[in-house]
Coordinates of C-alpha atoms in Angstrom, one line a residue:
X120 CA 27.5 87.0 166.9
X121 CA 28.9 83.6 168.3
X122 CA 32.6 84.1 167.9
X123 CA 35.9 81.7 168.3
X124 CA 37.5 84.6 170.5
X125 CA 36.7 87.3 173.0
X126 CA 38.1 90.7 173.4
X127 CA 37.0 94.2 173.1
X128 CA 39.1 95.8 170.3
X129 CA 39.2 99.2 168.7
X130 CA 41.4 100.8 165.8
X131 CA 42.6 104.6 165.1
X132 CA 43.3 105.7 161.9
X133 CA 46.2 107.0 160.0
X134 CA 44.4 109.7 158.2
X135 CA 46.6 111.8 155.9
X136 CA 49.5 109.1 155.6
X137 CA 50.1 109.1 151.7
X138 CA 50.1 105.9 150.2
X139 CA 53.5 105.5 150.1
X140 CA 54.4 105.8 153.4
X141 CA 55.3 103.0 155.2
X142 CA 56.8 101.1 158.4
X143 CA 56.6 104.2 160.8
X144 CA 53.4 102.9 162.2
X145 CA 51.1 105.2 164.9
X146 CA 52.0 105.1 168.6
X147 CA 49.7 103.9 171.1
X148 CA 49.4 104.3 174.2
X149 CA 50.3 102.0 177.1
X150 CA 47.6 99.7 177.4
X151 CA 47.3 100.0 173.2
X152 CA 47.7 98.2 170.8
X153 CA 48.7 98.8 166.8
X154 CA 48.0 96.6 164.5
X155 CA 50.0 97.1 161.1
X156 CA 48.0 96.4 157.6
X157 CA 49.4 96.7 154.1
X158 CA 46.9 97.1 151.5
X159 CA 47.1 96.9 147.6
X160 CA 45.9 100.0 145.9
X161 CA 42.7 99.9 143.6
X162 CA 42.4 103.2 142.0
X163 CA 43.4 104.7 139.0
X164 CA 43.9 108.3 140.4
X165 CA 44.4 110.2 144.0
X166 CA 40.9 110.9 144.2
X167 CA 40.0 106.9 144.5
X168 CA 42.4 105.6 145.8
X169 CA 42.4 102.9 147.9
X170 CA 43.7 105.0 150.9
X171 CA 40.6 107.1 151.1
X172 CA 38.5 103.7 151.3
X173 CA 40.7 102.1 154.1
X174 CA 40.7 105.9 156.3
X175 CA 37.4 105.7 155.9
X176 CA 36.4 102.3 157.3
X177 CA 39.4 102.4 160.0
X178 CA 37.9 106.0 161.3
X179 CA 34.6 104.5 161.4
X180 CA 36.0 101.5 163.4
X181 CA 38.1 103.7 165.9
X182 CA 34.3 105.8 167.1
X183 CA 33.3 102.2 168.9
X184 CA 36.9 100.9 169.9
X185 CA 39.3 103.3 170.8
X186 CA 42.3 100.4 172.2
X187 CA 43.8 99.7 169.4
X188 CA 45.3 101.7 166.9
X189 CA 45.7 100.1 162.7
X190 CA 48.4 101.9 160.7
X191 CA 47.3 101.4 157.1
X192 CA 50.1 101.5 154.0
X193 CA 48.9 101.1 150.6
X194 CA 51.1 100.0 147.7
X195 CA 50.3 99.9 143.9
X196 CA 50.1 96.6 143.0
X197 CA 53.5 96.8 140.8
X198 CA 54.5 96.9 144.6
X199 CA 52.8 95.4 147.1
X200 CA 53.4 92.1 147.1
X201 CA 57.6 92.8 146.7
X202 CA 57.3 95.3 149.9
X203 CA 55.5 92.5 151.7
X204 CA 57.8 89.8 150.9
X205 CA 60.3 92.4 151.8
X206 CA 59.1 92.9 155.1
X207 CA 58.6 89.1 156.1
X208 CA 61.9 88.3 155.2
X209 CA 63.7 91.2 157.3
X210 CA 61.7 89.7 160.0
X211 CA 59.3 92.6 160.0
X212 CA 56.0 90.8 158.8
X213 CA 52.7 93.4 159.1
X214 CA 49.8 91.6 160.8
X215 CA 47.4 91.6 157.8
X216 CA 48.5 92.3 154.0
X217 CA 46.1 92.4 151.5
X218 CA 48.0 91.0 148.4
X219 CA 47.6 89.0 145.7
X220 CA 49.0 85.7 147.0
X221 CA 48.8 83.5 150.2
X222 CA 50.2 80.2 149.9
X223 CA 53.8 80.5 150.1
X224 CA 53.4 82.1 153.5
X225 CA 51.4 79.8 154.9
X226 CA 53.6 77.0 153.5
X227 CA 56.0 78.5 156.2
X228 CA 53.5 78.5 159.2
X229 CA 53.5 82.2 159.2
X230 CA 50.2 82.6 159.1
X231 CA 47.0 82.5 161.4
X232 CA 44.3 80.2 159.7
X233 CA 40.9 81.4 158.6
X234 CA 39.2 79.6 161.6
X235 CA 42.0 81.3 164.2
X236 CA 40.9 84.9 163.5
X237 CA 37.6 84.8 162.3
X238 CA 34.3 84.3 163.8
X239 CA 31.9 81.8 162.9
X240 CA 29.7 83.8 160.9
X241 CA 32.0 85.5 159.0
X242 CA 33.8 82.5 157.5
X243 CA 31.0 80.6 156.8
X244 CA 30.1 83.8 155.0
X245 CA 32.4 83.3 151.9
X246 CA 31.4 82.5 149.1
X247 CA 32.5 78.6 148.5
X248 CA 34.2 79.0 145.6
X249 CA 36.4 81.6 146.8
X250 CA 37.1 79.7 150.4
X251 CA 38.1 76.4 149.1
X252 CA 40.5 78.7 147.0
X253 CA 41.6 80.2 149.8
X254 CA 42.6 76.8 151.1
X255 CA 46.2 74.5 151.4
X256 CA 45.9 71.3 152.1
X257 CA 42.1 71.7 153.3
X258 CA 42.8 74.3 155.6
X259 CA 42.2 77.9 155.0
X260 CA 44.8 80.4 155.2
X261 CA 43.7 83.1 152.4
X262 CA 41.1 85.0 153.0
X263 CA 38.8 86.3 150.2
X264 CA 38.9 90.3 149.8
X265 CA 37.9 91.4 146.4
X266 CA 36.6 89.0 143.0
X267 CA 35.9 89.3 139.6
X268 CA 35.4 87.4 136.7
X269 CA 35.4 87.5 132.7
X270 CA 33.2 88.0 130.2
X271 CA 33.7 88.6 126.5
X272 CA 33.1 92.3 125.6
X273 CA 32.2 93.5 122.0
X274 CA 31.9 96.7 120.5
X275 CA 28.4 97.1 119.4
X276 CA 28.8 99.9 116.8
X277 CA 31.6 97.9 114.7
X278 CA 29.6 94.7 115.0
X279 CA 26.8 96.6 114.0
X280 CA 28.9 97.6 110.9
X281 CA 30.4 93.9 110.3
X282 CA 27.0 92.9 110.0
X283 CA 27.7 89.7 113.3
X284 CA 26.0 89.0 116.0
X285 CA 27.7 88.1 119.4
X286 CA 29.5 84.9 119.1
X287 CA 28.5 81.9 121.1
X288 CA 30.9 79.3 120.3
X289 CA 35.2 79.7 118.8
X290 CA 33.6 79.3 115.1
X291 CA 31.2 82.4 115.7
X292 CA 34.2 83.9 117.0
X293 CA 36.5 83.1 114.1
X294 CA 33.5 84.6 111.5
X295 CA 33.0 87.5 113.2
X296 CA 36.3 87.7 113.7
X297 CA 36.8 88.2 110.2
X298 CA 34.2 90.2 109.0
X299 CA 35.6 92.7 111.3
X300 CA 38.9 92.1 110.0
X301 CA 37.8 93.2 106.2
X302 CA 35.8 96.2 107.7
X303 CA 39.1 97.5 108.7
X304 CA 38.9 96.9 112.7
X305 CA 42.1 97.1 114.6
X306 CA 42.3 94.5 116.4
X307 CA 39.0 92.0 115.8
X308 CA 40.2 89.9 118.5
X309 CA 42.5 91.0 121.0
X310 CA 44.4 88.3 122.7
X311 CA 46.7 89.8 125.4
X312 CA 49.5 87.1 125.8
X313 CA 52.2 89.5 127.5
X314 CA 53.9 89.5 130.2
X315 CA 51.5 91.2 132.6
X316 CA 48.2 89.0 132.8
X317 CA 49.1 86.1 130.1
X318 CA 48.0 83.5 132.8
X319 CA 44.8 84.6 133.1
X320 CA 43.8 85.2 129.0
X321 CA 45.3 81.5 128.8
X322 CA 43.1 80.1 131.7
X323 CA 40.4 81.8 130.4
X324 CA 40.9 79.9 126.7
X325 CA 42.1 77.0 128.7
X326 CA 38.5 76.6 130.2
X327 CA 36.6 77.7 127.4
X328 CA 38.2 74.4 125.8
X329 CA 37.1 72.3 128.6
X330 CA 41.0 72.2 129.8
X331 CA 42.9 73.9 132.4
X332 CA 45.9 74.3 134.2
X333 CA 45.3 71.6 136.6
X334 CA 42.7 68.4 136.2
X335 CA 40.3 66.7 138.1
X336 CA 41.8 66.1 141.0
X337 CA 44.8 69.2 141.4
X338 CA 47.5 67.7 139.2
X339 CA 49.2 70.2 136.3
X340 CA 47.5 69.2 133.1
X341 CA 49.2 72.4 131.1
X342 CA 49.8 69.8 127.9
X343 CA 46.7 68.5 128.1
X344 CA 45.4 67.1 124.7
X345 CA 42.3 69.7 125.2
X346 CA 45.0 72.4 125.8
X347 CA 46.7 71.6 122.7
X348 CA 43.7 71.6 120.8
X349 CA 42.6 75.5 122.1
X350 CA 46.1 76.9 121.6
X351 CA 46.4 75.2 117.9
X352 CA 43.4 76.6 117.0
X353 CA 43.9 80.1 118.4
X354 CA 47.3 80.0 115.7
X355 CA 45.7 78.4 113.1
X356 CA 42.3 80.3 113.4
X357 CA 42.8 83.7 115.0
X358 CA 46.4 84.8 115.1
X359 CA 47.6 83.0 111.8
X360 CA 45.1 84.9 110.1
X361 CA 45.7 88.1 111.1
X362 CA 42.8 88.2 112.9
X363 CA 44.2 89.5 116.2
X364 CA 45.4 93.0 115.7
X365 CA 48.9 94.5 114.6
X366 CA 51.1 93.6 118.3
X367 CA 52.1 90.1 118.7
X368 CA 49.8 88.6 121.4
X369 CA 53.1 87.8 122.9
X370 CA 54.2 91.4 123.1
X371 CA 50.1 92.5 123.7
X372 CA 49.8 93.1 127.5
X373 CA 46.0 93.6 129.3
X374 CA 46.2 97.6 130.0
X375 CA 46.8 98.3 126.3
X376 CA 44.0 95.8 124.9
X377 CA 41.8 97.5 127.3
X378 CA 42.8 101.2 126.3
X379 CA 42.5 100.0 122.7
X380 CA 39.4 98.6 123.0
X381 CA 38.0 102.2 125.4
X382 CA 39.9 103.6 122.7
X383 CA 37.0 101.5 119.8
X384 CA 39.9 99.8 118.1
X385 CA 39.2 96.3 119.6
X386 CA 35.7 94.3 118.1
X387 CA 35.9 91.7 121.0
X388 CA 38.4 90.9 124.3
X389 CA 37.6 89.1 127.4
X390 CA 37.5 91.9 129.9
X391 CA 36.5 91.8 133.9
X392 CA 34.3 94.8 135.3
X393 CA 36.4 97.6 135.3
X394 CA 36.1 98.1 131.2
X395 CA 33.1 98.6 131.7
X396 CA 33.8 102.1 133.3
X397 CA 36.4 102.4 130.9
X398 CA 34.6 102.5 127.8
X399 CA 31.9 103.8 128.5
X400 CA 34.2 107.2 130.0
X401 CA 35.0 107.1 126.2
X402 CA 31.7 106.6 124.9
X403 CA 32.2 102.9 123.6
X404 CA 28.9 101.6 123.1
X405 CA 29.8 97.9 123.9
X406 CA 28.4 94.3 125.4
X407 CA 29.1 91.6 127.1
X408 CA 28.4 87.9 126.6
X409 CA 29.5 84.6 128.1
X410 CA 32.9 83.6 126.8
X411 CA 32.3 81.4 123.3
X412 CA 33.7 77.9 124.1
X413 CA 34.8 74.9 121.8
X414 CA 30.9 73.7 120.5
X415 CA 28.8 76.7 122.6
X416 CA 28.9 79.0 125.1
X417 CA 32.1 77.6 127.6
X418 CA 30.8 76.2 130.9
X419 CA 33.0 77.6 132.8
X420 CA 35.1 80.9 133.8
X421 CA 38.1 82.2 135.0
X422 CA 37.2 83.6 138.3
X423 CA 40.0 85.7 140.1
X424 CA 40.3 86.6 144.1
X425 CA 43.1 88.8 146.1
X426 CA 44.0 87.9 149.4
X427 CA 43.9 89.2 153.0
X428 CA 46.3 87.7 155.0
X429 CA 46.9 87.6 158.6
X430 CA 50.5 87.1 160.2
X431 CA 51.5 85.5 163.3
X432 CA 54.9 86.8 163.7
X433 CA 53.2 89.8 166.4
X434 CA 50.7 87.7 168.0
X435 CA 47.8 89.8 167.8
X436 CA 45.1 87.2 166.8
X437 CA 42.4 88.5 168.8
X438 CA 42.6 92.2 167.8
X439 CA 43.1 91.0 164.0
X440 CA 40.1 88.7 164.1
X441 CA 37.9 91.8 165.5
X442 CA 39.0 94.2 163.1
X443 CA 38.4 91.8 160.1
X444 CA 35.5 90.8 161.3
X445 CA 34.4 94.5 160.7
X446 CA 36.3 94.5 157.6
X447 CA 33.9 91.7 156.0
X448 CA 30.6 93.4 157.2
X449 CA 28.1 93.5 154.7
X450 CA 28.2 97.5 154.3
X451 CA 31.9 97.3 154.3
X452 CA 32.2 94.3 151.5
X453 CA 29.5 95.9 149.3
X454 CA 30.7 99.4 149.5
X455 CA 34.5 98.5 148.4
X456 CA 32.8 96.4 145.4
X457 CA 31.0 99.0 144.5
X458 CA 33.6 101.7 144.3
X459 CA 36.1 99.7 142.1
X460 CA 33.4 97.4 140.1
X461 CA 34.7 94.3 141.7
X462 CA 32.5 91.3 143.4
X463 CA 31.7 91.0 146.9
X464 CA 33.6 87.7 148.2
X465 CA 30.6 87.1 150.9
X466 CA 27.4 85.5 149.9
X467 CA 25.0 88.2 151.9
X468 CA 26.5 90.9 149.8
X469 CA 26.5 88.7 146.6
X470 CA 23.0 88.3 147.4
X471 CA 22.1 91.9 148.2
X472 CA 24.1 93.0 145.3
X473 CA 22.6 90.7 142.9
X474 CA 18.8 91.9 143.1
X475 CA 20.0 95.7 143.9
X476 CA 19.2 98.2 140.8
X477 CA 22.2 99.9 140.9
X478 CA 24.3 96.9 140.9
X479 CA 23.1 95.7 137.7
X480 CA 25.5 96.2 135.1
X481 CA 27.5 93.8 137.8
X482 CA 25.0 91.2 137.5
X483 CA 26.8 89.5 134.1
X484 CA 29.9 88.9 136.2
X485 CA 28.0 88.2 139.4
X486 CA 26.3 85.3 137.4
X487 CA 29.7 84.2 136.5
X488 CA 30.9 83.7 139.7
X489 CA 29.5 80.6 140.7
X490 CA 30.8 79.0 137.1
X491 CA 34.4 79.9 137.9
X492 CA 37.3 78.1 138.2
X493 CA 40.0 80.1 140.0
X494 CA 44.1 79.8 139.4
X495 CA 45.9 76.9 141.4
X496 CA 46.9 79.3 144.2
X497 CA 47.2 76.9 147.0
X498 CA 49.8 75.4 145.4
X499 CA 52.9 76.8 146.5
X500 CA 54.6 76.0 143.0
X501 CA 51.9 78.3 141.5
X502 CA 53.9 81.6 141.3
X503 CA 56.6 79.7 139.3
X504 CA 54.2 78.2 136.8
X505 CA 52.4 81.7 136.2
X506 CA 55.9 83.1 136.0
X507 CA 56.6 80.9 133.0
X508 CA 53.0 81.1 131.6
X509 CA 54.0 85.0 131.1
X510 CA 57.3 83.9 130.0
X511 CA 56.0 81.0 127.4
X512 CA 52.7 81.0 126.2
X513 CA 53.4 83.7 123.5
X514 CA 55.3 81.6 121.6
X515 CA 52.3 79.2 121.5
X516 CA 50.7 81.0 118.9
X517 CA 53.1 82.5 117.0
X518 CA 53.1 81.3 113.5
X519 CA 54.9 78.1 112.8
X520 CA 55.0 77.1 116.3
X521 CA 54.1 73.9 118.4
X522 CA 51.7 74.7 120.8
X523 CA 52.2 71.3 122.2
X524 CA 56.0 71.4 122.7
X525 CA 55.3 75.0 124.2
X526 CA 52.8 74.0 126.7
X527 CA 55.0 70.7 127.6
X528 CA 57.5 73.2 128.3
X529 CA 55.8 75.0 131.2
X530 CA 54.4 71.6 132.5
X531 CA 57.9 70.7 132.9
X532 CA 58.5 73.7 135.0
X533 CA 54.8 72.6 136.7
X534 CA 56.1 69.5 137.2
X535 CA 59.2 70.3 138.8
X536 CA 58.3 72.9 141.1
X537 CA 55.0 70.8 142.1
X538 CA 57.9 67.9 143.2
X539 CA 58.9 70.5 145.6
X540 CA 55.7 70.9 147.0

C-alpha cells in the first residue's frame, strides 16, 4: 500500500473502560506510545454500544502492533462534541474525536489535514460526495466515518386502509395526506420541526423544492424565492390543514416522530435507516420511497456524515495515520455500517455492500447517496445557522405566519456569521 508516511505502529485496547470514563488514558511503556480517541456512541442499549465495536477493532489492531497503546472514550452524542470542545479549550485536545463537526477546528489550524495522516489509498477511497464535504477551503480536514440518508417512509397497513398509493410528488402527498387524515391517522404527515434535528427535515424540504440552504456556488440562499415557496406551502397545505398530527411541528422533535410512527401512529415521515429496525421491532409493516418533490419525485437528498478528526496539538501524525488507516479497512467500514444501519463512507464498501444480499434493505438509502446534498459544514458559520434553524423554522409554518420574513430572519443570522468567515 503506497503510503505518505512510514512507521510501524500498534495499538492496545482499553477493554472494560465504561463509556463514560474519560481522560485517565492507558500507560505505555517507554518506548510507547498512546494515542487518545473520543468516539460518539451509536447504540441504543449496553449491549450495542459503540464501546464494544471500538474494543473490538482496537484488540484486533494491538495482535499485529504492540507499540502503541489507543485509549478509547465514548460519549452519547448529547455529549460528545461539548466534552471535546471541552478538552481543546483546556488545552487538552485528544488526537482523534469522532464527532459530529470539523470545521471550526480546522479554522484554528488544529488539525492534521486528510492528506497528512492518511495514505493514498485510503483517501482516494471516500466516497466524493462525502470528501468534498469534508473539505474548507479545498482542503480536507474532516474525515468521513459513518453516512446516511432519507427516504420517505409510509405505513403500508393505514395506506392500505386510506385507499393511496405512495406519493411521488407534494400534491400526492397533500391527498394522501388527507385521506389519512379522515381515516382517523394520528399524525398523516409528521413534520418534526423541533429543536433537536429541525435543520435537517428543513433541508430535506428545502431540496425537495429545488432550494437549499446555500446556492450554486456556497453563498446562504435560506430566503430563497424556492424556499419560500416550500415552506408556504407546507402551512398552507399540510400544517394549516391539520394534516400533520396533534404537536406543533415546532414543538415535534425526530425521536418522538420516529417512536410514533414504530408506534403505527404516523402515515408517512422522512426517516434515515435506523427506522427501519425500529418499526419493524414493533411489527410496523412500512415502505420507503424517494422523497416527493415540487412536480415529481425530488432530485436530490439530504445526505448526512459524522466526522473523524485528527489533532495536532500531541504530534502523533504518523501513529494516527496507521491506526486510521486500519480504521477505514473495508472489513472495518462495512462491519460498523452494518451494526448501526448506517452507510459505508468508502466506495469499496459502498460497492460490496450494494450487491451483498444481506445489505439489501440498505440499498434504498445506498442509492440515495450519490443524489445527496450534505449540510454547509465547511463553513465555519454553519453551527450558528443550524442553531437558529432549530431556533426559527417552527414559526415558518405556524398558522398566520410569513414564512418569508421567517426564513429572512435566519439568513440574516447566515449572513452575519458568514461575514465572519
Amino acid at each position: 500500500m503506497q503510503r505518505r508516511r512510514t512507521g510501524t505502529i500498534a495499538v492496545v485496547s482499553a477493554l472494560g473502560m465504561t463509556a463514560v470514563l474519560g481522560g485517565c488514558g492507558l500507560t505505555g511503556d517507554s518506548d510507547g506510545v498512546t494515542l487518545k480517541l473520543v468516539a460518539a456512541d451509536y447504540g441504543d442499549s449496553k449491549d450495542n454500544s459503540s464501546r464494544k465495536y471500538w474494543d473490538e477493532l482496537v484488540e484486533s489492531y494491538e495482535a499485529k502492533n504492540p507499540d502503541v497503546q489507543v485509549d478509547v472514550t465514548v460519549y452519547s452524542w448529547n455529549d460528545v462534541d461539548r466534552k471535546v470542545r471541552e478538552m481543546v479549550e483546556a488545552g487538552e485536545a485528544p488526537d482523534m474525536a469522532q464527532i459530529g463537526a470539523y470545521s471550526d477546528y480546522a479554522d484554528k489550524d488544529l488539525l492534521y489535514r486528510a492528506d497528512d495522516v492518511l495514505s493514498i489509498p485510503v483517501q482516494a477511497d471516500f466516497v466524493s460526495q462525502l470528501a468534498a464535504a469534508g473539505q474548507v477551503n479545498g482542503v480536507q480536514y474532516g474525515l468521513p466515518f459513518a453516512a446516511s440518508t432519507r427516504v420517505l417512509f409510509y405505513n403500508k397497513t393505514l395506506f392500505d386502509k386510506a385507499g393511496v398509493q405512495p406519493p411521488k410528488s407534494w400534491d400526492d402527498l397533500a391527498e394522501a395526506a388527507e385521506a389519512l387524515e379522515e381515516k382517523g391517522v394520528k399524525y398523516p404527515y409528521a413534520l418534526p420541526l423541533g429543536a433537536e434535528e429541525a435543520q435537517a427535515e428543513t433541508m430535506q424540504w428545502m431540496l425537495s423544492g429545488e432550494g437549499g440552504y446555500t446556492d450554486d456556488v456556497g453563498t446562504y440562499s435560506v430566503d430563497s424565492p424556492q424556499n419560500v415557496t416550500t415552506f408556504t406551502w407546507l402551512r398552507d397545505e399540510l400544517v394549516g390543514k391539520g394534516l400533520t398530527g396533534p404537536v406543533a411541528p415546532g414543538k415535534l422533535n425526530r425521536a418522538d416522530a420516529f417512536a410514533a410512527f414504530a408506534a403505527g401512529d404516523v402515515g408517512m415521515l422522512n426517516g434515515h435507516p435506523s427506522l427501519m429496525k425500529m418499526a419493524s421491532d414493533k411489527g410496523v409493516k412500512y415502505g420507503m420511497v424517494t422523497t416527493p418533490g415540487i412536480d415529481g419525485e425530488s432530485k436530490n437528498t439530504l445526505g448526512v456524515s459524522d466526522w473523524m478528526t485528527a489533532f495536532k496539538k500531541n504530534g502523533h501524525r504518523d501513529e494516527i495515520g496507521d491506526f486510521l488507516d486500519f480504521v477505514y479497512s473495508e472489513e472495518n467500514v462495512l462491519d460498523f455500517s452494518r451494526e448501526y444501519d448506517l452507510l459505508p463512507v468508502t466506495t469499496s464498501a459502498s460497492r460490496t455492500m450494494s450487491t451483498a444480499p444481506e445489505d439489501e434493505n440498505l440499498k434504498p438509502f445506498l442509492d440515495e447517496l450519490l443524489l445527496s446534498e450534505l449540510y454547509p459544514v465547511g463553513k465555519t458559520s454553519w453551527a450558528s445557522v443550524s442553531a437558529d434553524v432549530k431556533k426559527r423554522i417552527g414559526q415558518a409554518v405556524a398558522t398566520g405566519a410569513s414564512p418569508k420574513e421567517v426564513l429572512g430572519q435566519i439568513q440574516a443570522t447566515a449572513m452575519k456569521a458568514g461575514s465572519a468567515e
